[in-house]
Each structure stands twice: as C-alpha cells, then as structure tokens.
XYZ file of C-alpha atoms in Angstrom:
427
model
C 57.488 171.074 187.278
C 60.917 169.846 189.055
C 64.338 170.425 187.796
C 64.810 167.638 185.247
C 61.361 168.187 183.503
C 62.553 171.778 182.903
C 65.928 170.528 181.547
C 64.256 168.040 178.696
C 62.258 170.942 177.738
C 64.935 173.736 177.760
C 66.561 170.961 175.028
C 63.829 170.013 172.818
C 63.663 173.369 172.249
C 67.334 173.870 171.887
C 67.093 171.315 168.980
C 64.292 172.765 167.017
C 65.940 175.972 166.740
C 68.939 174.104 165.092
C 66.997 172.734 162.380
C 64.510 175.548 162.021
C 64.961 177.492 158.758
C 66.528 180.906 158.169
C 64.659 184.270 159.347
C 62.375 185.468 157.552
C 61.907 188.791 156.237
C 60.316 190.952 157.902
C 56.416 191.103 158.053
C 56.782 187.062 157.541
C 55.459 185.278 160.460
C 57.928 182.780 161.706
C 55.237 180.203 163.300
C 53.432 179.999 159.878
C 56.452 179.189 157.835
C 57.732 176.900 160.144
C 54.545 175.322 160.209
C 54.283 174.993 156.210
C 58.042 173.508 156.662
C 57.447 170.885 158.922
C 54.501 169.503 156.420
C 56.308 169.866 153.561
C 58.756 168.079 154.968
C 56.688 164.997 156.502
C 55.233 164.764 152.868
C 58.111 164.589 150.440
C 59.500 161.891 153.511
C 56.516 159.735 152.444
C 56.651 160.356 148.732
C 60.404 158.969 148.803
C 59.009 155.808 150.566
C 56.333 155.165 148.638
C 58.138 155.632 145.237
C 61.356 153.262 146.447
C 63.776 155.871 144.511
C 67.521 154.473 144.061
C 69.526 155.981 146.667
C 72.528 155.772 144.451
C 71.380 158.225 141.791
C 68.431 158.338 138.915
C 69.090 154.953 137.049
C 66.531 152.683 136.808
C 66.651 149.398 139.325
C 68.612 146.585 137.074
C 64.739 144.114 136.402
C 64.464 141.057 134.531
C 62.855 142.262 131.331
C 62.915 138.551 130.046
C 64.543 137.480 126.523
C 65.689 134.279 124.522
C 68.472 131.763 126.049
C 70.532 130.788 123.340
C 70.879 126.871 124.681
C 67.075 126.709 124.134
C 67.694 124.633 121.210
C 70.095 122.154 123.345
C 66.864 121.421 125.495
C 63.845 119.276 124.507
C 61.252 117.218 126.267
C 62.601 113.995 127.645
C 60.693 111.703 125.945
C 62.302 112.743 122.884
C 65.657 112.911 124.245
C 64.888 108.888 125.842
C 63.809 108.113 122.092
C 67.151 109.422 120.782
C 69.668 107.433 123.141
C 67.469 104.322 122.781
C 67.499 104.319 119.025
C 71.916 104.936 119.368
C 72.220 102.009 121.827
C 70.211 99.993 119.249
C 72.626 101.029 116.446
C 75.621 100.271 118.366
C 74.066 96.974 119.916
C 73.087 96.342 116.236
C 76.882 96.957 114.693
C 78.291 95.148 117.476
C 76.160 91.905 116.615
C 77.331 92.274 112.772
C 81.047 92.393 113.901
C 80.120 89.137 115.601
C 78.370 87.435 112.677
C 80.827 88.048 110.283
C 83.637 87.199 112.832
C 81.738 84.068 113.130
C 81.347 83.103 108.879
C 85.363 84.013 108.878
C 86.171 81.112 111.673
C 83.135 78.821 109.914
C 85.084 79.362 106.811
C 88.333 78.714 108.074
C 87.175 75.700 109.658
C 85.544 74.301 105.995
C 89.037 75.313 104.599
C 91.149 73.394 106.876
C 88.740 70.724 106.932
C 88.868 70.402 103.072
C 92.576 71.035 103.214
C 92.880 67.841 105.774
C 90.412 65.908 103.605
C 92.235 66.390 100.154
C 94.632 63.818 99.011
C 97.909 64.331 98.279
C 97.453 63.271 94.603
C 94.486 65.720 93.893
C 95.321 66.939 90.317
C 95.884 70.945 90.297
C 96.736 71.256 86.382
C 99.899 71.295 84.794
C 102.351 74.398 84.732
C 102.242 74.309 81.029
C 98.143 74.536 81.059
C 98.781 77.686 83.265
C 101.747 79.126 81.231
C 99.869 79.022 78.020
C 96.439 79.627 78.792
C 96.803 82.873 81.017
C 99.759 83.721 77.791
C 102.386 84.032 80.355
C 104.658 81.802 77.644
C 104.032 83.732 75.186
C 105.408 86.982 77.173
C 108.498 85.339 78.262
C 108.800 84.275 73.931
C 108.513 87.395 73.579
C 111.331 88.778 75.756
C 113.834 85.895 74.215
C 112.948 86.953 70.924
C 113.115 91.047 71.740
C 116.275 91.137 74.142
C 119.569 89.253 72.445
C 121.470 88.209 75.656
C 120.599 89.024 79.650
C 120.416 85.887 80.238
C 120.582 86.349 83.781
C 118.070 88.949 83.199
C 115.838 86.894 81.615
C 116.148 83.822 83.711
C 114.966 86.414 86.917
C 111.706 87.318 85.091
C 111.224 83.754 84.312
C 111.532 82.789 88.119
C 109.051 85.807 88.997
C 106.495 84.342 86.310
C 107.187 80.743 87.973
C 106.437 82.111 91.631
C 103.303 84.131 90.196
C 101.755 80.389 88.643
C 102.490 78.607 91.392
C 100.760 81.035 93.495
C 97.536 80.693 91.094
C 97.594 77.169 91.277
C 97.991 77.156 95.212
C 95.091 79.722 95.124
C 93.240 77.206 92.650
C 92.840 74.205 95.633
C 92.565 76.272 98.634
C 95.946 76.876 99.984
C 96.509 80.721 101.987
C 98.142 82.845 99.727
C 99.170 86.711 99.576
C 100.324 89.051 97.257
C 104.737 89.234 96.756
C 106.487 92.022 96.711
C 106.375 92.726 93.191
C 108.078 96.191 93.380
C 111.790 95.645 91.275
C 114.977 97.612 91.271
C 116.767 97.679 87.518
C 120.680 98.251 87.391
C 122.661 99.006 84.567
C 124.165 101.132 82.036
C 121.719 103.186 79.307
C 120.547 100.791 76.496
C 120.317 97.575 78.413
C 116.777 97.047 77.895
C 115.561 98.332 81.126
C 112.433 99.680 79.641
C 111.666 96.582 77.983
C 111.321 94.164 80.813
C 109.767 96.291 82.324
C 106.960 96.759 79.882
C 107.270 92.552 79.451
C 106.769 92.475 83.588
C 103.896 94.857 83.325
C 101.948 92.332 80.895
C 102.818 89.427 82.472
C 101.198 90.509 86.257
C 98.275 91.870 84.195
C 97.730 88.118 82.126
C 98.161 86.337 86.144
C 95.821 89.380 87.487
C 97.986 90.622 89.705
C 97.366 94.143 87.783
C 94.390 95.423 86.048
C 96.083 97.045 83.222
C 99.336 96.249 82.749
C 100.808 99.081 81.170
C 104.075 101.163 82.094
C 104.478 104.843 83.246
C 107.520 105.993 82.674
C 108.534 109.024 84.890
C 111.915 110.764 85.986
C 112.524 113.885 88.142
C 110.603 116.395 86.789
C 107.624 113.793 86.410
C 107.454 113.983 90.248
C 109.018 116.940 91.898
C 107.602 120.701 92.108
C 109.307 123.654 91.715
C 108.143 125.221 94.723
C 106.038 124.814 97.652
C 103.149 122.909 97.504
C 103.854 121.867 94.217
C 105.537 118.611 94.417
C 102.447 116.079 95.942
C 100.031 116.909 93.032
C 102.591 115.984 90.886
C 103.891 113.321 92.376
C 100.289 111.650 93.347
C 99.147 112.122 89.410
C 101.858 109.663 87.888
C 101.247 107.455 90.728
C 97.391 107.900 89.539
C 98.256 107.531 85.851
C 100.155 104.214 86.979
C 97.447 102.344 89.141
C 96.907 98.693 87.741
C 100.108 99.134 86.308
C 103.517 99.658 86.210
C 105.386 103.067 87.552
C 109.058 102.920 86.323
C 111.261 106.158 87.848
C 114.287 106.339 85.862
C 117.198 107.445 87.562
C 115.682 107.572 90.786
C 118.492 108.852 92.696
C 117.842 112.376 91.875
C 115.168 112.257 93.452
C 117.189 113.013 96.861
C 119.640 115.807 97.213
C 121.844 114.977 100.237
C 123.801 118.246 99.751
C 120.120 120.507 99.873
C 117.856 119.814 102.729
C 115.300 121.780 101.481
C 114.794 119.930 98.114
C 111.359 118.810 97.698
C 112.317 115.848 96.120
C 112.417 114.158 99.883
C 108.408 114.717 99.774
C 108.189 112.773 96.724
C 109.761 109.990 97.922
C 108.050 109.772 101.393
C 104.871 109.521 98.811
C 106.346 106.459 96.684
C 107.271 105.091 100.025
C 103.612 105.207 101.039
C 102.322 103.818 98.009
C 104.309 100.930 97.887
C 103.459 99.867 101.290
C 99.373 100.493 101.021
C 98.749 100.098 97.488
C 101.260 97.164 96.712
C 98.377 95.140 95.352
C 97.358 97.328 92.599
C 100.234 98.929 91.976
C 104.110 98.268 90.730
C 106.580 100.605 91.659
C 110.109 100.130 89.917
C 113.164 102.026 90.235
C 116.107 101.970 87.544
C 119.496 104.069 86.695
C 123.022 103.175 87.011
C 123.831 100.484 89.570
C 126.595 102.647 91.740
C 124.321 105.230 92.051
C 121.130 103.194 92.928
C 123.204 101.616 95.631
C 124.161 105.427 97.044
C 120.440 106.127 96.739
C 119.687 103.289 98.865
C 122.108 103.867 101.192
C 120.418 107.558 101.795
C 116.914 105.862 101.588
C 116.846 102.160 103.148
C 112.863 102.101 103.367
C 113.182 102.205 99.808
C 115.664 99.329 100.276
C 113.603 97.400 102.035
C 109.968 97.492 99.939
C 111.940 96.458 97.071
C 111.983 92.317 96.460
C 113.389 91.774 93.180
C 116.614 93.561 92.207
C 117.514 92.645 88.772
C 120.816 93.781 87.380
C 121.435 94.611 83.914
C 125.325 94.369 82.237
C 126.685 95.679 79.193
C 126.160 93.971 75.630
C 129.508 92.140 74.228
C 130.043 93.517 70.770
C 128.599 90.338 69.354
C 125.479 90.557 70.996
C 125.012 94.001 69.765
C 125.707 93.114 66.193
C 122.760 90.576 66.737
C 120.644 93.248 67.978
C 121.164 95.185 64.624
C 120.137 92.070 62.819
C 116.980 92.395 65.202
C 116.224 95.562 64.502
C 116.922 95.023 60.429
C 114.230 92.278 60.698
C 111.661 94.430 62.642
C 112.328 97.138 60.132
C 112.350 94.565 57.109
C 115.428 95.644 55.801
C 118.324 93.054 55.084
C 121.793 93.585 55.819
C 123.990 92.222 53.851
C 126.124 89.379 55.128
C 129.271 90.959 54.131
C 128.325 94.320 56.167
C 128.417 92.059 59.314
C 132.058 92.470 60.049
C 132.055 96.448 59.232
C 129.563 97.280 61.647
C 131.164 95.018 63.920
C 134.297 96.718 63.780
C 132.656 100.114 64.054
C 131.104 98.747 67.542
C 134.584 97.578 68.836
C 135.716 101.210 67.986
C 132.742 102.631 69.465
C 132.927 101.095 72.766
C 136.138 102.700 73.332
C 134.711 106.224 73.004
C 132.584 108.098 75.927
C 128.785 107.898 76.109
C 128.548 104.691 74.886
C 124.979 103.518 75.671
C 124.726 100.038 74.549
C 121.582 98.918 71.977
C 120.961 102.922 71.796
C 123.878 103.360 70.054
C 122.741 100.126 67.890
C 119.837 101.884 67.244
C 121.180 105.506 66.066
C 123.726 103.968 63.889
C 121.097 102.067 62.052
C 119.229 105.144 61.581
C 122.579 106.443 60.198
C 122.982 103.117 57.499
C 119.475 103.527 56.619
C 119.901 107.084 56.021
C 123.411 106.109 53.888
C 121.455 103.277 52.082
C 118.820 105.835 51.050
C 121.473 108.373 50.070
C 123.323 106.148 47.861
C 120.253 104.478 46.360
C 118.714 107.895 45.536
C 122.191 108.859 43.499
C 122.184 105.457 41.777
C 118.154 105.958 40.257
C 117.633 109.627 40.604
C 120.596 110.767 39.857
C 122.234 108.715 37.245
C 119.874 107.660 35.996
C 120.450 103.696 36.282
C 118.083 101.445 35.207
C 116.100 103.826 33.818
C 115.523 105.567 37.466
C 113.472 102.112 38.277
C 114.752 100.392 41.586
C 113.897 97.110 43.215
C 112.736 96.008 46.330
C 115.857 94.270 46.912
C 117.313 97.395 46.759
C 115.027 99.268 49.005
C 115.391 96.919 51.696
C 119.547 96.443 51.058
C 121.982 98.187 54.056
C 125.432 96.661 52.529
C 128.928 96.958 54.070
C 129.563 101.137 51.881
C 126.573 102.152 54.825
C 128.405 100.763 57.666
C 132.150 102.154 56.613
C 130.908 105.682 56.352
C 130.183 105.741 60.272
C 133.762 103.551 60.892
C 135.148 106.235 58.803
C 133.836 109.312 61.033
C 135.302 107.463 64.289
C 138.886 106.494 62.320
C 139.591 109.538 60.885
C 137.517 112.451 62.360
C 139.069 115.007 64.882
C 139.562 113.779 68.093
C 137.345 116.581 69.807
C 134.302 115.067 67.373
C 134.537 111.422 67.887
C 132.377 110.829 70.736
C 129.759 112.165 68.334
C 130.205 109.676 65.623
C-alpha cells in the first residue's frame, strides 16, 4: 500500500466517525448498533422516495379533484349553435326585405297620387263649404257661440277663421292633396268673465265634429291640478289631467303660476317641461290651451319661449262695454226664462256703470252674481206680496214668477251708492 492509498483510507474513516452516532452505554456493542443504524437509515431513505412526501410540510399535493364550470351552459354543440345564427340572419334578412316592400308601396303610392293629382282637372267638383259647414255641424257651433257670447267680435271672427282652415283642410284631404295636422294649441288673454271658458268648450266641439279630436270635451285645470307638493309628486299629477284630456281639450287657467322665477326649486318647472312634451308628440290627439290675464301671459312667455313657440293661435279677449253686459243679462234672463222688465233695463245699467268703477270687477261674472242677487230680490218681494199679505188670496201668477222689475235692480245700485266705502267692492 503506497502513501496516497493510506491517506484515502485514513479519511473515509475520518468521515464515518463524524456521522456515527453517540457512545453507547456500556456493555452495548458499538459495531452492532452502528450496523442496525446504517439499515435503518438506507430504509426510511427509500420509504421517503417511494411515498413522494411534500418537502414543504404535511399538506396534501394541490390535485385536480374535478367539479362543474359554471360557463357550461354558454357552450353547446355547434350544430345547434350554426342553427341559431342561421335562423337570426334569416330574421334580419327577412325584416330588411319588409322595410323594402313597404318602402316600395309608399313610392308606388306616391307615384298613383301625383299621377292622379296631374290627371285631375282643375274644375273637378270638391263640394261646397256650406255642404261641409252643415253636415259635419261646424255651423251650428259657430251659431252657437253668436248666440252664447254678446260681443268679441274679434274673438269670434278668430274661431271662425280656425273652423275655415279646419274645412278647407277636409276638403283638400277629400281629392288627394298632402295635408297635416295645424297647430291647434291656443293662448286666451283677458280679464276674468270674458268668456274664456266658453270658446274654449265651443273649440273643443268643433275639432271633435272635423275629427281632429275624438272627444271633444274640456279639462279645466290650474296650479294645483298639475303641481306636487313635494318630490316626486308633481309628474303623476301632471300626466293624469293630461290623461283625463286626451281627444280633447286641456285648458290651464292662469298658467303663469306655473313658473316661479324667484324659487328655483319649485316643481312647477317639471310640469311645464311635461306640457311642453305633450304638445310637441301628442299634438294630434291632444289640445293644449293656456289662458289668464294678458300682461302676465306675456311675462310667462317671456320666462318660457318653447311655450311661445308651440302655441299658433293667440286669441285675445277685451272687456265688455256696459251695454254689452246689459245684453248678457237679457241672455241669461232668457236661458233662465225669467223676463226683465223693460223699465229695469236702465237700473241695472246704471248699477254696471257704477260697478265698473269699483275693484274686482270681472266682467259677465259680475252679470251673473247680480242676477242671482235680482232673482233672489224678486223672490223676496214676491214671497211678502202672497205669503205675507196675503194678496190675491196668497195665489201668484206665472207672470209673476218669472218678473225681475226695476225695485230688484235698485236694491244692488243702492248697496254701491250708499254703503260704506270699505264695503263697496262687495256689492
């Protein structure tokens, strides 16, 4: 054995008494033990092998232990899924081809319009105005209106040019000529008691005999019609008149408080924006007209100019001249079938003069409340005269149930003439 061979061994031997275990105690032999070690050893090095244990600690190995994708039910066989787009591109293939054909019957129809237009002569017969005034009863409207309104003559002689434009329009319709709906919606000025209401109710019957409305009839509506008291509150409001009113008339009297310039957080702005809308997509079934005293109407408008601007007929309503409010006593006498005597004319003129001068003057309202008051003074005194004293044996005529004379109508002058000053405005 030379020098290096003795070396390598001197270590190897160096190096298993490193790792060899602790002594023993004594009467332990030190070759067996070592011997037992060294197997021991060998075998739990295999068992760790064999078993692959995590190196990290005792947790299980993360394993796919398989489950349920949730976009299983975005995936299907392809046939299906070819079946699916085929049958879309035939519906959309299919509504394009309908958009065609009925573009195409439009410009066939056209062309038959314009054709028959070109081929018409000038002297084809389209009816008289008269045939159309009295057989769709627009005459009998406007009769109406002359025989319910004393005066507004310019009033009247508006309405009369709306009904002409409305015929017309029919009778264009009648031989073929293009025709659209006006702008129907109307703006009333004027002081209380200028018969506002009533044209308006007159308008309403006339666009529903010309079937420009399916009803006719007239909603009448103000503030608290149309705006809420708190949030949320003022569309359902507002959008149930305008429902009431379809195929009618929607009057909104004294419109201009429906804006508040001093309160931006009034909700009568959200009202408006709805009327707004209504008049520009429901036009055709639906009238929208606005009414209260002219220099306030004209503030509104200035505040609100799309209201301004939807609005084609603006019809102005002045006061009643003391004579024309004398005949609309007589007017109301008739429709009440009582008879005024002809010598009471000049009393309750006088009393009207005297009126006028006093605040809150409201025009054929005031007509109306002191008729009330001569009826009321004709009953009072006819009571006494049979009741009471006893006249004619307490029997009465109809003459004199149906009399107002010139005693009813001094009683009222008398309250303005000689009452306080503080109490005159009530007389």
């Amino acid at each position: 054995m030379n020098l290096s061979a003795a070396l390598s061994v001197l270590f190897l031997a160096s190096s298993a008494s490193a790792f060899a275990p602790p002594a023993s105690p004594r009467g332990v032999c030190h070759c067996s033990a070592t011997t037992t070690t060294t197997t021991t050893t060998t075998t739990t090095g295999l068992r760790m092998a064999g078993t692959n244990q995590n190196p990290f600690g005792n947790a299980q190995s993360l394993q796919y232990t398989g489950g349920t994708d949730v976009n299983n039910k975005n995936y299907g066989k392809l046939a299906e899924k070819l079946n699916e787009a085929d049958i879309e591109r035939r519906k959309i293939q299919e509504e394009a081809e309908r958009r065609e054909r009925a573009a195409e019957i439009r410009r066939e129809e056209r062309a038959a319009k314009i054709q028959y237009m070109r081929d018409m002569p000038d002297a084809q017969p389209a009816g008289t105005v008269d045939e159309f005034m009295f057989k769709e009863g627009v005459q009998d409207q406007l009769d109406k209106l002359d025989n319910d309104l004393v005066g507004l003559l310019a009033v009247k002689r508006r309405v009369k040019e709306i009904a002409a434009l409305l015929v017309l329009d029919k009778m264009r319709r009648k031989l073929g000529f293009e025709t659209s709906v006006p702008s129907l919606h109307m703006s009333f000025t004027g002081a209380p008691g200028t018969g506002k209401t009533t044209v308006a109710v007159r308008m309403g019957q006339i666009l529903a005999k010309m079937g420009y409305s399916r009803r006719g009839h007239v909603v009448l509506a103000t503030r608290d019609d149309l705006v809420g008291q708190y949030v949320g509150h003022t569309a359902p409001k507002t959008k149930e008149m305008v429902k009431k009113a379809m195929g009618g008339v929607l009057l909104v009297d004294e419109a201009y408080y429906l804006y508040n310039a001093a309160n931006d957080r009034d909700y009568g702005q959200e009202s408006i924006e709805i009327l707004l809308n209504v008049m520009e997509n429901n036009q055709d079934d639906l009238v929208v007209a606005v009414a209260g005293y002219k220099d306030r109407m004209d503030k509104f408008f200035s505040y609100i100019p799309g209201m301004m601007s939807r609005i084609g007929n603006h019809i102005d309503f002045p006061n009643y001249s003391a004579d024309e409010l004398v005949k609309i006593a007589s007017v109301m006498s008739r429709d009440l079938e009582y008879d005024i005597d002809e010598n009471a004319y000049a009393t309750f003129k006088r009393y009207i003069e005297e009126r006028m001068k006093l605040p809150y003057f409201s025009n054929a309202r005031t007509v109306r409340n002191a008729m009330d008051r001569a009826r009321m003074n004709s009953a009072i005194r006819t009571f006494e005269k049979y009741a009471i004293n006893g006249e004619n044996g307490g029997f009465c005529s109809v003459a004199d149930l149906k009399n107002i004379d010139a005693a009813d109508f001094q009683i009222l002058l008398d309250d303005i003439l000689y009452a306080d000053a503080s109490k005159r405005i009530f007389a």
